[in-house]
CSV table of C-alpha atoms in Angstrom, one decimal:
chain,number,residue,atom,x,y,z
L,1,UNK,CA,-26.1,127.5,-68.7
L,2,UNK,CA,-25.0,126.1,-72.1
L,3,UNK,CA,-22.1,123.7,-72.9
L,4,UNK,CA,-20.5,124.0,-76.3
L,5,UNK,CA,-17.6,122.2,-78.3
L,6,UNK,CA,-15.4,124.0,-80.5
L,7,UNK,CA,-11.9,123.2,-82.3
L,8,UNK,CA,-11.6,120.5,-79.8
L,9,UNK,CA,-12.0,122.0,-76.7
L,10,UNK,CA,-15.2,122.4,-74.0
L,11,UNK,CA,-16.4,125.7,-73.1
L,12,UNK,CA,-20.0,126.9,-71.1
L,13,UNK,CA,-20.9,130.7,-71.1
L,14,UNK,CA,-19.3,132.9,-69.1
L,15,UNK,CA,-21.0,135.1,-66.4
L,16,UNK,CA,-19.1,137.8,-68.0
L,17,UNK,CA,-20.5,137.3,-71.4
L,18,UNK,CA,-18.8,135.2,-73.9
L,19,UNK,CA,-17.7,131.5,-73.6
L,20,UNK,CA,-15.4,130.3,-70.5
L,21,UNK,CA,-13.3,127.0,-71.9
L,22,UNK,CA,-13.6,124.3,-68.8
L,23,UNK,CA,-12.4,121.0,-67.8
L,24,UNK,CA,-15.0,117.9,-66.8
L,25,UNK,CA,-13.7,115.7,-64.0
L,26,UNK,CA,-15.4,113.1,-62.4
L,27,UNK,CA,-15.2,110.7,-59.0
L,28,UNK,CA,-16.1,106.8,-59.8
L,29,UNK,CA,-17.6,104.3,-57.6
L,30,UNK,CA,-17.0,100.5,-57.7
L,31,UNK,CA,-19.8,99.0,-58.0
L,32,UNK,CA,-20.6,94.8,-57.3
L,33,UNK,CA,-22.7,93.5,-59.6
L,34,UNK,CA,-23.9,89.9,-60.2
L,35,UNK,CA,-23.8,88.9,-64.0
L,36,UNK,CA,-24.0,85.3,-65.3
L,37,UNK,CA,-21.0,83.3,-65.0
L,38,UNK,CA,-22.9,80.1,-67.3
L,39,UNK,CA,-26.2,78.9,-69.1
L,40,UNK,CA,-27.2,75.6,-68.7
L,41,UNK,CA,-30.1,74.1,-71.1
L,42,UNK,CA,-31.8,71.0,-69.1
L,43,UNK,CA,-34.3,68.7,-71.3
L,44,UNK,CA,-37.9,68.1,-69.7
L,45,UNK,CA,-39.4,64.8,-70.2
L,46,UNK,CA,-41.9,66.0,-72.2
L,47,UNK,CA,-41.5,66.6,-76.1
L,48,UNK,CA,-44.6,67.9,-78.5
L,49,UNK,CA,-45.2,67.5,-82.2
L,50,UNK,CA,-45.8,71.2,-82.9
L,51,UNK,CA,-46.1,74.5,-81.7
L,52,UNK,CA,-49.2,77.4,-81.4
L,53,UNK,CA,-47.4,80.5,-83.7
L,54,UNK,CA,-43.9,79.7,-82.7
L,55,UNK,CA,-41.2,82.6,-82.2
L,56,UNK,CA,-37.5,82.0,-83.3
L,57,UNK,CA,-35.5,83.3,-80.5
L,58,UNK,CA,-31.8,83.2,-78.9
L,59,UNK,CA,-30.4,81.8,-75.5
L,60,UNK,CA,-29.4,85.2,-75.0
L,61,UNK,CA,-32.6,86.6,-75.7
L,62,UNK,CA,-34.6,84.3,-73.3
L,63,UNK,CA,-32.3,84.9,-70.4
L,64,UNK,CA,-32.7,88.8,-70.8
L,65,UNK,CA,-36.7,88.5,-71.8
L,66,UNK,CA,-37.3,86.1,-68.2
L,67,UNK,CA,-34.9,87.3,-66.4
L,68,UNK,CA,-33.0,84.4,-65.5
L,69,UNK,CA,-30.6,83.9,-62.9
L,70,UNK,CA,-29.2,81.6,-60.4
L,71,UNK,CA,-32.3,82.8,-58.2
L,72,UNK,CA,-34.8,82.7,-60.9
L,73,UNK,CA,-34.2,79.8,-63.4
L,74,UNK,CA,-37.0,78.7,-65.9
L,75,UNK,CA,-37.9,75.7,-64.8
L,76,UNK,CA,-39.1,72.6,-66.8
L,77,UNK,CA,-42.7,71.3,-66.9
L,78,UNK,CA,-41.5,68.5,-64.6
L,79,UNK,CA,-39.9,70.7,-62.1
L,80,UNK,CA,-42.7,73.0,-61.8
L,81,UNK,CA,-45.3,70.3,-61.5
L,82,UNK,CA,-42.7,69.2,-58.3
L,83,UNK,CA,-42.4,72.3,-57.0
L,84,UNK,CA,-46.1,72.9,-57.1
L,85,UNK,CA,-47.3,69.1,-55.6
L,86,UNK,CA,-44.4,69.9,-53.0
L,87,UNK,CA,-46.1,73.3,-51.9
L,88,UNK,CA,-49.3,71.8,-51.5
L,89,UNK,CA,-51.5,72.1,-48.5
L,90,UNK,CA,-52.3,68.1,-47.0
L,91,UNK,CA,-55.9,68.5,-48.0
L,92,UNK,CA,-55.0,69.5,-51.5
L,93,UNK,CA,-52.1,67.1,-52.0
L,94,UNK,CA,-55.0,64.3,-51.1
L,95,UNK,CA,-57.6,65.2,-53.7
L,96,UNK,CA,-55.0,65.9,-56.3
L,97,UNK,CA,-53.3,62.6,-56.0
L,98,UNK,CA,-56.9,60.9,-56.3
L,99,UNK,CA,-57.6,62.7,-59.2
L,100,UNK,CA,-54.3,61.7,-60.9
L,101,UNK,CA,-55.2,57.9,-59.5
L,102,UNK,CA,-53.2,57.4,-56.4
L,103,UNK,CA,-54.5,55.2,-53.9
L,104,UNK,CA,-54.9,57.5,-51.0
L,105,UNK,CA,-56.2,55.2,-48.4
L,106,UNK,CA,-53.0,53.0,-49.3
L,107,UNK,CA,-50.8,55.6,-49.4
L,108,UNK,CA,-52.1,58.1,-46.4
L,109,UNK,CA,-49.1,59.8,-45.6
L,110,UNK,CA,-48.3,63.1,-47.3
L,111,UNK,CA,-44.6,61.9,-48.1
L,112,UNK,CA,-45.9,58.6,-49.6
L,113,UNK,CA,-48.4,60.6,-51.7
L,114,UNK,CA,-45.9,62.8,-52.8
L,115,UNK,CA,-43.4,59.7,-53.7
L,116,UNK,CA,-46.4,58.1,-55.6
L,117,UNK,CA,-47.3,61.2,-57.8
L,118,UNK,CA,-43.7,62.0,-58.3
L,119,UNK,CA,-43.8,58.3,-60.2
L,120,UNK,CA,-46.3,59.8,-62.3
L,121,UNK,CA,-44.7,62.4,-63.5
């Protein structure tokens, strides 16, 4: 079955032979989607002299390139470093804050660890 526009009007061929002019209609749904209401930029702690092969980008662009949304923000390197000494395992937590230089047999509990590389950072 073909569709065709001519002078204006739609028509599809006919079962008759020839061309049959037709109307299109169509039944809408509502549909809820979530879209960005704001952008907020927050400044890590950390700043570098220079960058490996940099790549000029837009807000815009980064937002659609990582997805970001209220449930998946970019975090900074400070953020992430929290959320990763928070998901730590007690054992872990221990020989990470020794290697950083926290006094674990001063600080034995895993909150006072967590406060003490939190310092750190």
């Amino acid at each position: 079955m073909g569709f065709y526009i001519a002078k204006g009007k739609i028509y599809m061929d006919s079962p008759e032979g020839g061309f049959q002019n037709i109307g299109v209609k169509a039944v809408d749904k509502v549909i809820t989607v979530r879209e960005i209401e704001s952008i907020e930029v927050i400044p890590g702690k950390h700043t570098v002299s220079s960058l490996d092969q940099p790549e000029l980008t837009t807000l815009d662009e980064i937002v659609r390139r990582f997805n970001v949304s209220e449930a998946n923000p970019i975090l900074t390197s400070d953020e992430t470093e929290q959320a990763e000494i928070l998901g730590m395992e007690y054992n872990d937590l221990k020989s990470y804050a020794a290697k950083r230089g926290v006094d674990v047999y001063t600080y034995r509990k895993r909150e006072e660890i967590v406060e003490q590389l939190l310092k750190l950072s």
